[in-house]
XYZ file of N, CA and C in Angstrom:
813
model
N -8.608 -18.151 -17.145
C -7.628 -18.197 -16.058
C -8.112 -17.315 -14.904
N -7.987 -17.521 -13.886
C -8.748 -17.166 -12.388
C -6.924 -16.965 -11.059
N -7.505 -16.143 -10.589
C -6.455 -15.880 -9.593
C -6.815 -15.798 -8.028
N -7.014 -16.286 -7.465
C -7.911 -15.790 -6.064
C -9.397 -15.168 -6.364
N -9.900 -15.865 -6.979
C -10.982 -15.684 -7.082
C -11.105 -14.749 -8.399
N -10.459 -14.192 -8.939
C -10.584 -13.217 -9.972
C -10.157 -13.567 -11.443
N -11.262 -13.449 -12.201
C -10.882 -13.592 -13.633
C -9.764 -12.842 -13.976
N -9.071 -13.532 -15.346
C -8.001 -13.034 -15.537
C -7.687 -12.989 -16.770
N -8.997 -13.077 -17.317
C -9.819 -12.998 -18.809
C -8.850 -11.588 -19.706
N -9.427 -10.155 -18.677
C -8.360 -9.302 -19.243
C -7.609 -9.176 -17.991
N -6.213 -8.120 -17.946
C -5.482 -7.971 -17.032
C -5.742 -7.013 -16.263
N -4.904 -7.791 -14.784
C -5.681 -7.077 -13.996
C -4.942 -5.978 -12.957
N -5.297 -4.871 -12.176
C -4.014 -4.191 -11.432
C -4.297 -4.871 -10.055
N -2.989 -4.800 -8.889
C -2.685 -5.015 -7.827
C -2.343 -3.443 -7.522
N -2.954 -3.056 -6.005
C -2.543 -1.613 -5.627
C -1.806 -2.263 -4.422
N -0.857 -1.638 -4.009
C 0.363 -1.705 -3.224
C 0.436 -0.658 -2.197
N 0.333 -0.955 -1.029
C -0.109 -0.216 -0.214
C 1.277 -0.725 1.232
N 2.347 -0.053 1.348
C 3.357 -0.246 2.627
C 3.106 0.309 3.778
N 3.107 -0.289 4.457
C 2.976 0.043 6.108
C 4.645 0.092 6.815
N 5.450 -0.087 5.892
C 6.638 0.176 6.255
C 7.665 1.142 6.486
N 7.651 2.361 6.852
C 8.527 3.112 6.607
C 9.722 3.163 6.000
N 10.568 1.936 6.068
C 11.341 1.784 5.618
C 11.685 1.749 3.592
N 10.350 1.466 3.449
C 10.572 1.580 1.900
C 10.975 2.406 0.980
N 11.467 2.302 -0.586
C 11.826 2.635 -1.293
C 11.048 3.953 -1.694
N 9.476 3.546 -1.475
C 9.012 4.584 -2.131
C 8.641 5.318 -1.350
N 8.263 6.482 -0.625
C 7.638 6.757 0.768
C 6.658 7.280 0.248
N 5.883 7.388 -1.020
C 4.440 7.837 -1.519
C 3.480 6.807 -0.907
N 4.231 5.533 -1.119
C 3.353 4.409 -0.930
C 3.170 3.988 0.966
N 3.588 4.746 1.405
C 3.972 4.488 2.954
C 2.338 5.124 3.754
N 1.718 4.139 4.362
C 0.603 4.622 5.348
C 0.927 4.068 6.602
N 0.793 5.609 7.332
C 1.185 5.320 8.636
C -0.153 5.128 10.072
N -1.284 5.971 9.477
C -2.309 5.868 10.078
C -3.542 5.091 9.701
N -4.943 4.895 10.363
C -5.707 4.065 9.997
C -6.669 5.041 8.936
N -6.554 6.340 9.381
C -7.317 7.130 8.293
C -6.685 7.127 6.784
N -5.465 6.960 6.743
C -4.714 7.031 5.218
C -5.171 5.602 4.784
N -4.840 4.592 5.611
C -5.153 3.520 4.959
C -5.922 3.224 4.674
N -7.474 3.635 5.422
C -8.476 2.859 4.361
C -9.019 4.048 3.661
N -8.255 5.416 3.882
C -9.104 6.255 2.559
C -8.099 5.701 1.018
N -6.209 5.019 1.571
C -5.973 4.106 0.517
C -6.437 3.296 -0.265
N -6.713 2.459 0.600
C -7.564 1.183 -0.071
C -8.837 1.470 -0.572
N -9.790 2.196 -0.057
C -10.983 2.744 -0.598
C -11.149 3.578 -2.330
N -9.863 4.401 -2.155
C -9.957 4.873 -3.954
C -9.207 4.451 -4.717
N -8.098 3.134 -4.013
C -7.416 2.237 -4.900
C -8.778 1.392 -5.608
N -9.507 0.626 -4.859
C -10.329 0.042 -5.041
C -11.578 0.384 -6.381
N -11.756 1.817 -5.818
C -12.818 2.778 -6.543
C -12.020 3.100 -8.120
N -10.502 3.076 -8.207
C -9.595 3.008 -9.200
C -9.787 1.937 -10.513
N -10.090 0.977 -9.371
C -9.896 -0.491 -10.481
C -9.381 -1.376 -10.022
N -8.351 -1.159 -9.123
C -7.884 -2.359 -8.471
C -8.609 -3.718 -8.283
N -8.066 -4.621 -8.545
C -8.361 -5.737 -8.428
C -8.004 -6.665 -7.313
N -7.083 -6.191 -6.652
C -6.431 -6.904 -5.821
C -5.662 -5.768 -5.150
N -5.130 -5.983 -3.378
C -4.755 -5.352 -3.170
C -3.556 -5.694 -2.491
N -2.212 -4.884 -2.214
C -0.967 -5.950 -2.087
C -0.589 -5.282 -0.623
N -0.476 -5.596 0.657
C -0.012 -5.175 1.729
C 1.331 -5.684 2.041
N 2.465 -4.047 2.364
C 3.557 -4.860 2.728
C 3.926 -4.337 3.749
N 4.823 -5.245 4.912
C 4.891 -4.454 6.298
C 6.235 -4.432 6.894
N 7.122 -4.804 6.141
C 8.434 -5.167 5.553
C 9.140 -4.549 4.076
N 10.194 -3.817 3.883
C 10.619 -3.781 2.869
C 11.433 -4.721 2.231
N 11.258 -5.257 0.911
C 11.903 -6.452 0.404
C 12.676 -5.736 -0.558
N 13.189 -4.691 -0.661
C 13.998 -3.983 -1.392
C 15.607 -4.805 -1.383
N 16.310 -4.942 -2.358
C 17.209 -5.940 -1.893
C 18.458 -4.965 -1.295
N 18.689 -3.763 -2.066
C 19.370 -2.734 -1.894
C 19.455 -1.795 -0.714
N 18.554 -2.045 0.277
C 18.065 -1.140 1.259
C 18.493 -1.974 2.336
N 18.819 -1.181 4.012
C 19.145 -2.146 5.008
C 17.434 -2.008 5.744
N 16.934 -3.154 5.496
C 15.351 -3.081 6.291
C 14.772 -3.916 6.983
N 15.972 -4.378 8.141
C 15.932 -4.731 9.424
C 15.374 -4.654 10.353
N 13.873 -5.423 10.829
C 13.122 -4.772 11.612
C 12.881 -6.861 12.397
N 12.461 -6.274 13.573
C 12.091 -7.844 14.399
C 10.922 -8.008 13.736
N 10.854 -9.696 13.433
C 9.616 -10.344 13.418
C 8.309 -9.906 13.871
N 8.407 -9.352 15.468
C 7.348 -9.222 16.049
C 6.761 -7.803 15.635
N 7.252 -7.009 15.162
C 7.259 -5.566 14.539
C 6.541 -6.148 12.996
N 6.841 -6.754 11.816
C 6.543 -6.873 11.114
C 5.145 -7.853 11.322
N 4.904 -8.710 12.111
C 3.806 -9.331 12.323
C 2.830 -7.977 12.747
N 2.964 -7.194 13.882
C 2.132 -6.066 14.176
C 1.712 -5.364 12.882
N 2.701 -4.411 12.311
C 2.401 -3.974 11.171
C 1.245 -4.695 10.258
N 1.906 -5.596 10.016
C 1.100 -6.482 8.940
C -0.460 -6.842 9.451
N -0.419 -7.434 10.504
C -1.703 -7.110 11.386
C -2.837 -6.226 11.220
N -2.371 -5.561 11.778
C -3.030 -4.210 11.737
C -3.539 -3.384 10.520
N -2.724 -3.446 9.357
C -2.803 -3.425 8.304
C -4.259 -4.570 7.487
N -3.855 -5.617 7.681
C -4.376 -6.558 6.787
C -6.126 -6.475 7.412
N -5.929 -6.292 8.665
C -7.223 -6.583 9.699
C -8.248 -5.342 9.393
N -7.562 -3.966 9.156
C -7.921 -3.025 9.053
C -8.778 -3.073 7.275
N -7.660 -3.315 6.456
C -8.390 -2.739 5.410
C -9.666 -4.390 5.092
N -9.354 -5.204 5.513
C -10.167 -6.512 5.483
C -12.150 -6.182 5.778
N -11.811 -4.782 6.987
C -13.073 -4.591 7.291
C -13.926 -3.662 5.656
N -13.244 -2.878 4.776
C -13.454 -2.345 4.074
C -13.823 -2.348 2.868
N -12.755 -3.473 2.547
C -12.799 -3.852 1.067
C -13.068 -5.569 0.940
N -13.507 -5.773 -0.592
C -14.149 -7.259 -0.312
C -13.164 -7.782 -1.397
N -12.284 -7.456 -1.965
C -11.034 -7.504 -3.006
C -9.936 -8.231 -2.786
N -9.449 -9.259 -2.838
C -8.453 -10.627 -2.731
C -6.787 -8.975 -2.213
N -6.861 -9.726 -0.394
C -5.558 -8.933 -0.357
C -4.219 -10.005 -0.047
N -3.078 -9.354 -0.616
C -2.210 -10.269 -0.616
C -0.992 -9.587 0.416
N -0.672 -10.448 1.296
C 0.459 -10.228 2.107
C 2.003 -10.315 1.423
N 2.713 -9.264 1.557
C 3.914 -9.639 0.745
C 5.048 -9.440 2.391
N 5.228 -10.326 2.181
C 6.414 -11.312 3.277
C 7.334 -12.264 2.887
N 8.151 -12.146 3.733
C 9.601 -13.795 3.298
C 9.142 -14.445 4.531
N 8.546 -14.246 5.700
C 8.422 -14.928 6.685
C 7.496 -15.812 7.256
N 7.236 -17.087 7.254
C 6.271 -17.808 7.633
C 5.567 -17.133 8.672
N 6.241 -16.758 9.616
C 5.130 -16.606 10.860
C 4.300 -15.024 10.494
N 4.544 -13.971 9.776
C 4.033 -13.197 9.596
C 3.169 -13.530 8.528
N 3.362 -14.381 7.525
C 2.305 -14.584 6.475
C 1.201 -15.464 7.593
N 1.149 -16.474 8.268
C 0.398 -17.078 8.939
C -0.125 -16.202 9.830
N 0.344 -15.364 10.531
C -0.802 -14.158 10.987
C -1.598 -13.248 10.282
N -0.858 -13.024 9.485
C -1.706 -11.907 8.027
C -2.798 -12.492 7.672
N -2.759 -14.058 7.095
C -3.430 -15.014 6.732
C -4.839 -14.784 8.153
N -4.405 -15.097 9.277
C -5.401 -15.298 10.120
C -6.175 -14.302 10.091
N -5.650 -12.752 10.427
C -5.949 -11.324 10.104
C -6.887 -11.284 9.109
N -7.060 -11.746 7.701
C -7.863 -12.057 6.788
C -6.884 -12.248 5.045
N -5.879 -11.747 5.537
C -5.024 -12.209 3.485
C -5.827 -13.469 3.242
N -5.525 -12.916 1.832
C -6.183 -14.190 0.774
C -4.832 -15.020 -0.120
N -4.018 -14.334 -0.141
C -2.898 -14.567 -0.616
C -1.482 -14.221 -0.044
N -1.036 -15.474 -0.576
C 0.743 -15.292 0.012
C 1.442 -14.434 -0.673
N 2.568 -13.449 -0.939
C 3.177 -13.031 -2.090
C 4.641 -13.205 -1.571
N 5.541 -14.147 -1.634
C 6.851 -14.330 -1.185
C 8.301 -14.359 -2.204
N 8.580 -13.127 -1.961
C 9.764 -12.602 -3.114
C 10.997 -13.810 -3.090
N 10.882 -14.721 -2.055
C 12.142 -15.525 -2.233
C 11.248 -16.967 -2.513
N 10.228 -17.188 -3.322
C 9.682 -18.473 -3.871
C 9.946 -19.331 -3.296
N 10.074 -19.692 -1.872
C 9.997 -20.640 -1.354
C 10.814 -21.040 -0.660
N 12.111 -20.136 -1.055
C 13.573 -20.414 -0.974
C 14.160 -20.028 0.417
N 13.369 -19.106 1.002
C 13.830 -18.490 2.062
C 13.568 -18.952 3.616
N 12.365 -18.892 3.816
C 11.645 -18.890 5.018
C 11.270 -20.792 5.073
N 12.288 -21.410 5.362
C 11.610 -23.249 5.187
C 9.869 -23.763 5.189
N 9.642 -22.871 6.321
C 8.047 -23.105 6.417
C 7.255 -22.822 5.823
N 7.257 -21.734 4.717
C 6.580 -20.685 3.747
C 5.553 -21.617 3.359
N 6.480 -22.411 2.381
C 5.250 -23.542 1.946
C 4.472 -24.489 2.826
N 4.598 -25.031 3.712
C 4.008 -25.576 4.772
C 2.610 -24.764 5.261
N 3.161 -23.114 5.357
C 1.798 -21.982 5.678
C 1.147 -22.546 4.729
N 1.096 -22.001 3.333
C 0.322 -21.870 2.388
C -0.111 -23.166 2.305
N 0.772 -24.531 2.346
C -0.535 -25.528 1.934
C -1.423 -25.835 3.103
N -1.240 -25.730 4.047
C -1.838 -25.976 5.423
C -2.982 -24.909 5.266
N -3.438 -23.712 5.101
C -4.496 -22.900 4.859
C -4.849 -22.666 3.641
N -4.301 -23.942 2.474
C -4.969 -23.529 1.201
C -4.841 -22.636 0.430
N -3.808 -21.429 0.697
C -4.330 -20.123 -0.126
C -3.227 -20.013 -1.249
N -4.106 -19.154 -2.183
C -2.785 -18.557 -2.871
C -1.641 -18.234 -2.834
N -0.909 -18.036 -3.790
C 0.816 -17.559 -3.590
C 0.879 -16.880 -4.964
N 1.983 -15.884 -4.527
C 2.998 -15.475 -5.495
C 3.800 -16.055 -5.231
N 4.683 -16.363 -6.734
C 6.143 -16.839 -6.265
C 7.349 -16.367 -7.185
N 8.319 -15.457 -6.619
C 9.312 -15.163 -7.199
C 10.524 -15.665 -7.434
N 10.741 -15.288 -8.695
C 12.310 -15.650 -9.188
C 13.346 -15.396 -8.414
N 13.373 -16.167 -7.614
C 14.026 -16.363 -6.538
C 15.858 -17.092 -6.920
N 16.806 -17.003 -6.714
C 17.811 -17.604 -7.178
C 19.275 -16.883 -6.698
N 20.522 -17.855 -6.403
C 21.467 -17.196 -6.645
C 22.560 -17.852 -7.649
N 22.101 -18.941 -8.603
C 22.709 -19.341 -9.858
C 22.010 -18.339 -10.945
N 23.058 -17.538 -11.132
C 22.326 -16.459 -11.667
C 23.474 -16.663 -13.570
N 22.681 -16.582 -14.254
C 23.365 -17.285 -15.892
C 23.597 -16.264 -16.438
N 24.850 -15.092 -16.460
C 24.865 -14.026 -16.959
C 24.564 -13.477 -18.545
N 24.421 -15.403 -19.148
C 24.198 -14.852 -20.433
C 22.659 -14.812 -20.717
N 21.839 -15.240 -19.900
C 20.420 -15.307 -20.247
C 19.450 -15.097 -19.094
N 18.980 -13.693 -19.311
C 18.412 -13.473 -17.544
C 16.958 -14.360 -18.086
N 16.368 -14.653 -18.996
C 15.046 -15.361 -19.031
C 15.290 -16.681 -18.538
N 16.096 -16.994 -18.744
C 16.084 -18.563 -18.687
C 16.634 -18.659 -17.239
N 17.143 -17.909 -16.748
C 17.437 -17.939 -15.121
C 16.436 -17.803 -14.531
N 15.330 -16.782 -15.164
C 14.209 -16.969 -14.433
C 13.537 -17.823 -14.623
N 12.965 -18.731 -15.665
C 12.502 -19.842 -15.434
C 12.566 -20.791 -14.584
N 14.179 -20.758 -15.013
C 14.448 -22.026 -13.935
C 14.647 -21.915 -12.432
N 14.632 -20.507 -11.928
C 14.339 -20.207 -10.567
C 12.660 -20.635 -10.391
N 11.872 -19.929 -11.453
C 10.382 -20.581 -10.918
C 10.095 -22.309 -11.404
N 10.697 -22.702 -12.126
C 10.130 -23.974 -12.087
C 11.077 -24.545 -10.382
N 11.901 -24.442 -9.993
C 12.207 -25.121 -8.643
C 11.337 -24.328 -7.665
N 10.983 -22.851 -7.636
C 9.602 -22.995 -6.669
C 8.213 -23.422 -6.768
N 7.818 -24.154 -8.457
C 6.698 -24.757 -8.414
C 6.813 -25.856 -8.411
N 8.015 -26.526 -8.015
C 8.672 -28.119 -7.697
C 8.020 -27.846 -6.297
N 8.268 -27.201 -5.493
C 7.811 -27.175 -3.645
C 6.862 -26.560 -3.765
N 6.005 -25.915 -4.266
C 4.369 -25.544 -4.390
C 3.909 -26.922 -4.384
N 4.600 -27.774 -5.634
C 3.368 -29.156 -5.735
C 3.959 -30.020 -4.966
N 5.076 -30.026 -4.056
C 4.940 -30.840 -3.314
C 4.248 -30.685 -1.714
N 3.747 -29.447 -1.766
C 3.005 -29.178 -0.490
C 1.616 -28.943 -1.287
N 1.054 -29.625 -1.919
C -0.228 -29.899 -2.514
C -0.898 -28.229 -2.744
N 0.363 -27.392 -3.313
C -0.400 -25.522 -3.646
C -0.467 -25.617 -5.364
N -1.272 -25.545 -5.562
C -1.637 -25.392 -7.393
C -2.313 -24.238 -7.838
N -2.595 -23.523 -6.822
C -3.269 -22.082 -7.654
C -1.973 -21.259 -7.124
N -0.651 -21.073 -8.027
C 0.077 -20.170 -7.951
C 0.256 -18.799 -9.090
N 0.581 -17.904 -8.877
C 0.847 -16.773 -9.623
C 2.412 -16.508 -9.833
N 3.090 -16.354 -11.129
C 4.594 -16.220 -10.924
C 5.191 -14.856 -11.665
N 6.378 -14.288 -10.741
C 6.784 -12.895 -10.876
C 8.453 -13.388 -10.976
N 8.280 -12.860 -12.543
C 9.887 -12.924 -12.521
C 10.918 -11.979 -11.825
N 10.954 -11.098 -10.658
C 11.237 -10.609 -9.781
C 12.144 -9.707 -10.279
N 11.003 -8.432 -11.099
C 11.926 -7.519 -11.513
C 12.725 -6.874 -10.159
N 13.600 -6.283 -10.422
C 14.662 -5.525 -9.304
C 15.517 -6.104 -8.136
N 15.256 -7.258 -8.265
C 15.647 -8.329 -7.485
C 16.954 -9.150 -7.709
N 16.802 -10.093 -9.164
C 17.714 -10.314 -9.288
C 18.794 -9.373 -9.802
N 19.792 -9.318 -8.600
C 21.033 -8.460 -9.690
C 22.160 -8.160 -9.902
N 22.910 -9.248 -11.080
C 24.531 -9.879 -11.017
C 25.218 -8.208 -11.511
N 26.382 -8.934 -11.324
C 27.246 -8.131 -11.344
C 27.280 -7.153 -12.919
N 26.977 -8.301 -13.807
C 27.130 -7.807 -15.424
C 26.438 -8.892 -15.781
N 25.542 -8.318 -16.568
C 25.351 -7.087 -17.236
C 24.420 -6.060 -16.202
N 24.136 -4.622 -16.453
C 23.599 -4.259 -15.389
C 22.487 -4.850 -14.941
N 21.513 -3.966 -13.745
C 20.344 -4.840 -13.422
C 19.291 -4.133 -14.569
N 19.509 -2.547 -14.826
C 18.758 -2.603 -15.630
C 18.224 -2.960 -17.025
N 19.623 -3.641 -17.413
C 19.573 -4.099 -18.578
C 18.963 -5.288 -18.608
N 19.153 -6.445 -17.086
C 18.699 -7.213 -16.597
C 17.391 -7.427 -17.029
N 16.401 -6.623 -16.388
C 14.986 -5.980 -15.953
C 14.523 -6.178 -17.290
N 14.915 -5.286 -18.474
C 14.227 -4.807 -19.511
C 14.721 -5.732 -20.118
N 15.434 -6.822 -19.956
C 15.765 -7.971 -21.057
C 14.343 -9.186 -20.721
N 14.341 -9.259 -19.039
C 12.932 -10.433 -19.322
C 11.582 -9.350 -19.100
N 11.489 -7.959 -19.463
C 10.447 -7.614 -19.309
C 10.051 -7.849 -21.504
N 11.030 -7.548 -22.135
C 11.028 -7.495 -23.672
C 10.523 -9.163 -23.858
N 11.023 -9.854 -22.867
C 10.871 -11.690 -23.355
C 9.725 -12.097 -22.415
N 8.585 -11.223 -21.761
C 8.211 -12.284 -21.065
C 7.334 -12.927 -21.281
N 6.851 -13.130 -22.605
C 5.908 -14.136 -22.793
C 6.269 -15.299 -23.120
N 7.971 -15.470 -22.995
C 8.384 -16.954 -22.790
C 8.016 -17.605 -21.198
N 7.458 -17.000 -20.289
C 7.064 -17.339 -18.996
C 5.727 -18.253 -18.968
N 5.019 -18.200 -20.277
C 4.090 -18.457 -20.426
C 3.732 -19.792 -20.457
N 4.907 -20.233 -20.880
C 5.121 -22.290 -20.606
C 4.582 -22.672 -18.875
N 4.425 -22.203 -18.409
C 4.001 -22.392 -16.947
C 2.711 -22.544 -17.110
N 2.317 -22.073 -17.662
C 0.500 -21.923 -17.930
C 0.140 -21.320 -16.317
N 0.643 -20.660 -15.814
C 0.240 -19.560 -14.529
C 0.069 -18.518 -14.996
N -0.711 -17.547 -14.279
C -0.892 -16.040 -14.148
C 0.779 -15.953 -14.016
N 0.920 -14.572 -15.105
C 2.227 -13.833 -14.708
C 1.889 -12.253 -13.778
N 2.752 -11.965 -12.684
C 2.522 -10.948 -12.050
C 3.664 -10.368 -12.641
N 3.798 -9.411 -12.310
C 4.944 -8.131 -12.706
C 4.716 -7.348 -11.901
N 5.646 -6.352 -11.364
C 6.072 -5.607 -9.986
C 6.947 -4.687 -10.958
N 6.657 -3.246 -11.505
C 7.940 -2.489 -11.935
C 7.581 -1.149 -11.498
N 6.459 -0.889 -10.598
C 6.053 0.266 -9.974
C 7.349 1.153 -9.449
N 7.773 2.173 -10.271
C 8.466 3.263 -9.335
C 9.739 2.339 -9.303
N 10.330 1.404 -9.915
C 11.876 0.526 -9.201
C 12.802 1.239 -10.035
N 13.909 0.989 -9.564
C 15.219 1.234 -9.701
C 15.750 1.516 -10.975
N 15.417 0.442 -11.776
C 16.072 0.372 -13.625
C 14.956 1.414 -13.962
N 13.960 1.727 -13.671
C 13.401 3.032 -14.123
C 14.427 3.775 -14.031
N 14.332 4.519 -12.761
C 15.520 5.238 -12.127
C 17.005 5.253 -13.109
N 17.371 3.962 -13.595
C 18.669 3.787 -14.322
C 18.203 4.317 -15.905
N 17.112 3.928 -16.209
C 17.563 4.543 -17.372
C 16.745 5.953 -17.652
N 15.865 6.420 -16.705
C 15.278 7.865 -17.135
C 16.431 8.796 -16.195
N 16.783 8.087 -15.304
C 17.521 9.174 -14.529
C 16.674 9.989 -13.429
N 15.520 9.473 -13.337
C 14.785 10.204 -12.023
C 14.162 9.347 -10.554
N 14.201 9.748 -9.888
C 14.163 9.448 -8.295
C 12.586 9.052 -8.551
N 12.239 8.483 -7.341
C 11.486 7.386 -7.254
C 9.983 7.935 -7.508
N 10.265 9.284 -6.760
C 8.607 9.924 -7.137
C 8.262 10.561 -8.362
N 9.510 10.971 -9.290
C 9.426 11.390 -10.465
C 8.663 10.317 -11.625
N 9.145 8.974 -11.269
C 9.146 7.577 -12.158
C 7.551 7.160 -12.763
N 6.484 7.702 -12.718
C 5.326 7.609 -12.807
C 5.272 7.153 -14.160
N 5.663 8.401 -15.347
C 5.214 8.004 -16.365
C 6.464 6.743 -16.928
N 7.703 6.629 -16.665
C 8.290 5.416 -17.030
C 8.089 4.189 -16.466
N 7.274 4.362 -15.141
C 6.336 3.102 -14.582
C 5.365 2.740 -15.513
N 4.551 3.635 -15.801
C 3.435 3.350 -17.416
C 4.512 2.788 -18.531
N 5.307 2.968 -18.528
C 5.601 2.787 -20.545
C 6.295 0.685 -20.015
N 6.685 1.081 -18.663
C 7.461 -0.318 -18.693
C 5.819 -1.118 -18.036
N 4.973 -0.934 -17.999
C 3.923 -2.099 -17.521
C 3.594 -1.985 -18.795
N 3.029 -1.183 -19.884
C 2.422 -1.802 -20.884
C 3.541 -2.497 -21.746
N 4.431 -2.073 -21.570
C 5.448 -3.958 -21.867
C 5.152 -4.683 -21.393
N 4.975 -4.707 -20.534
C 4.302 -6.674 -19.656
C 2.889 -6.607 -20.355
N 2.518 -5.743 -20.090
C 0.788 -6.471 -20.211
C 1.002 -6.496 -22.254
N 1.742 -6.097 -22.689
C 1.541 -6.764 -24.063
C 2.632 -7.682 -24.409
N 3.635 -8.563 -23.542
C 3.984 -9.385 -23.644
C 3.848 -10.232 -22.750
N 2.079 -10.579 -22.305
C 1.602 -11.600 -21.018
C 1.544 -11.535 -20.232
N 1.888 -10.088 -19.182
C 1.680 -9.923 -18.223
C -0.026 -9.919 -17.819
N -0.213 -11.158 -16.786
C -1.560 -10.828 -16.260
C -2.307 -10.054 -15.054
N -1.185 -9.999 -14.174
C -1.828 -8.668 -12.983
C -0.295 -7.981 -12.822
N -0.726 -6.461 -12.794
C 0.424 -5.458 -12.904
C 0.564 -4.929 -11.067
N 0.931 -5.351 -10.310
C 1.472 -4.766 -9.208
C 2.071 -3.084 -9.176
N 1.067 -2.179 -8.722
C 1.442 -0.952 -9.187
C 1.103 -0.035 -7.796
N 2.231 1.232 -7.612
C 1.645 2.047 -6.489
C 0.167 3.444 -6.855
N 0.095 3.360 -8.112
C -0.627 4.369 -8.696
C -1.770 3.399 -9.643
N -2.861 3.442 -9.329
C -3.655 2.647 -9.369
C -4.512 3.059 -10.806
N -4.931 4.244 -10.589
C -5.481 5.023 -12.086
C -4.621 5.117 -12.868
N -3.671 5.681 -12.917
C -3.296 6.083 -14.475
C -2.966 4.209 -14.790
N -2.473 3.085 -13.725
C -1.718 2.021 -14.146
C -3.159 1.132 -15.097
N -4.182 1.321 -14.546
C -5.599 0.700 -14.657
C -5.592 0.961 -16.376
N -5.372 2.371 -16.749
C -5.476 2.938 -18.074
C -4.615 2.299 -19.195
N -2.853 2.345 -18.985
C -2.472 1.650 -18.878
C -2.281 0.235 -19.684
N -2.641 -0.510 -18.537
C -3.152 -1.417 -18.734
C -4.368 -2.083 -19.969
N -4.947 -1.094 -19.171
C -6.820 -1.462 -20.481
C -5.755 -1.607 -22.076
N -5.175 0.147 -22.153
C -4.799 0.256 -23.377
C -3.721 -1.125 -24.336
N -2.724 -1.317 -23.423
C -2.031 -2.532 -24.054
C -2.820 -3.994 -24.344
N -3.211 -3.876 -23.030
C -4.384 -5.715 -23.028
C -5.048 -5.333 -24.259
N -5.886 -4.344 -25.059
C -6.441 -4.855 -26.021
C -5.726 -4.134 -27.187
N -5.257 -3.882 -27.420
C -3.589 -3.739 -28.602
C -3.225 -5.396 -28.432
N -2.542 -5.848 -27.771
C -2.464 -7.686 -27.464
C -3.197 -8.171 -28.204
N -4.723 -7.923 -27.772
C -5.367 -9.156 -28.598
C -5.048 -9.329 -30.402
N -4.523 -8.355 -30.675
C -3.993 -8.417 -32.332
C -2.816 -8.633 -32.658
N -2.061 -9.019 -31.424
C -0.834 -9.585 -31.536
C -1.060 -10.643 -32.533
N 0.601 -11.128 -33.695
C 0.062 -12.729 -34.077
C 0.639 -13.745 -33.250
């Protein structure tokens, strides 16, 4: 299995790098061109496999209201910048057609769109029109309080219904931890119910991404703020990566790399 160019033989990390101020985490926040590519440079030197630029916060909880033309700059500048540096599949994470289609021009290799298709009408139109990759998230507001797996399925099988009808077949799918989140049961119970199941995702025969860097249901069940969350960011990715997770979206690139290694081959003796 291959992802933008990258085997996916063992699993792999995504480093996450915001140009947003507005975000959740402000560790992950680069505001200058010197942070960013000494970022991307020892993310890279880390292990990273991929690298995730966001210029927008998609936090659902947060008010992160910024004009189009602000998030196209950001993203810009960003994508153009570390493009000169690194030779590593970078992925734009946006809801907005016209900013993924500039990112794209800028140099992204990949789409990463938290609302699978659902949001931005044109999204898919970008991506099949320039060919490239996508993420696509569990996107939904029929939300099945008795079964958060199966809600996520069926949120990604209707965004790989409009992937194949805009002729996109190399997709990657993220059951969108922190995202979806009903009323009851909590979200974090939510979270850790399809992070325990997710190798029922696996009927897709796609790369699974996972995103649990530093989020919230950490926060809910250790009880610590966002910069504290490091080591309960580790214990909840090697749940994914030993129940199928194939690239771990992470703001901490070394210890997640480690991690990682350690569960992927514990897995292989899964029965």
């Amino acid at each position: 299995m291959r992802f933008a160019g990258v085997d996916l033989k063992e699993p792999k990390v995504m480093g996450v790098i915001n140009v947003s101020p507005e975000s959740f985490y402000k560790g992950s926040v680069k505001n200058s061109e010197k942070e960013l590519v000494e970022t991307v440079l020892r993310m890279v030197e880390e292990g990273a496999s991929f690298i995730d630029i966001g210029a927008k916060s998609t936090a659902p909880y947060l008010e992160t209201q910024i004009s189009v033309e602000e998030e196209i700059r950001r993203a810009v500048w960003a994508v153009s910048t570390v493009r000169d540096y690194v030779d590593v599949p970078i992925s734009i994470d946006t809801t907005n057609s016209r900013v993924a289609e500039e990112a794209v021009r800028a140099g992204a290799d990949v789409i990463n769109d938290v609302t699978g298709f659902k949001g931005d009408g044109r999204m898919a139109e970008v991506a099949g029109e320039y060919g490239i990759p996508v993420v696509l998230c569990a996107h939904t507001r029929n939300i099945n309080l008795k079964d958060p797996v199966r809600t996520a399925i069926s949120a990604l099988q209707e965004s790989l219904v409009i992937a194949r009808e805009h002729g996109i077949e190399e997709v990657a799918i993220d059951p969108a931890i922190g995202f979806l989140r009903p009323e009851w049961p909590p979200w974090y119970e939510w979270d850790s119910r399809i992070l325990a199941n997710l190798n029922m995702l696996k009927i897709f025969g796609k790369p699974i991404l996972v995103g649990v860097s530093r989020k919230s249901f950490i926060g809910a069940i250790t009880g610590r703020k966002a910069k504290e969350r490091l080591a309960g960011s580790l214990a909840a990715t090697a749940v994914a990566v030993f129940n199928g997770a194939n690239i771990i979206r992470a703001h901490d690139v070394r210890e997640t790399v480690d991690a990682v290694k350690v569960a992927g081959f514990m897995g292989r003796f899964r029965p």
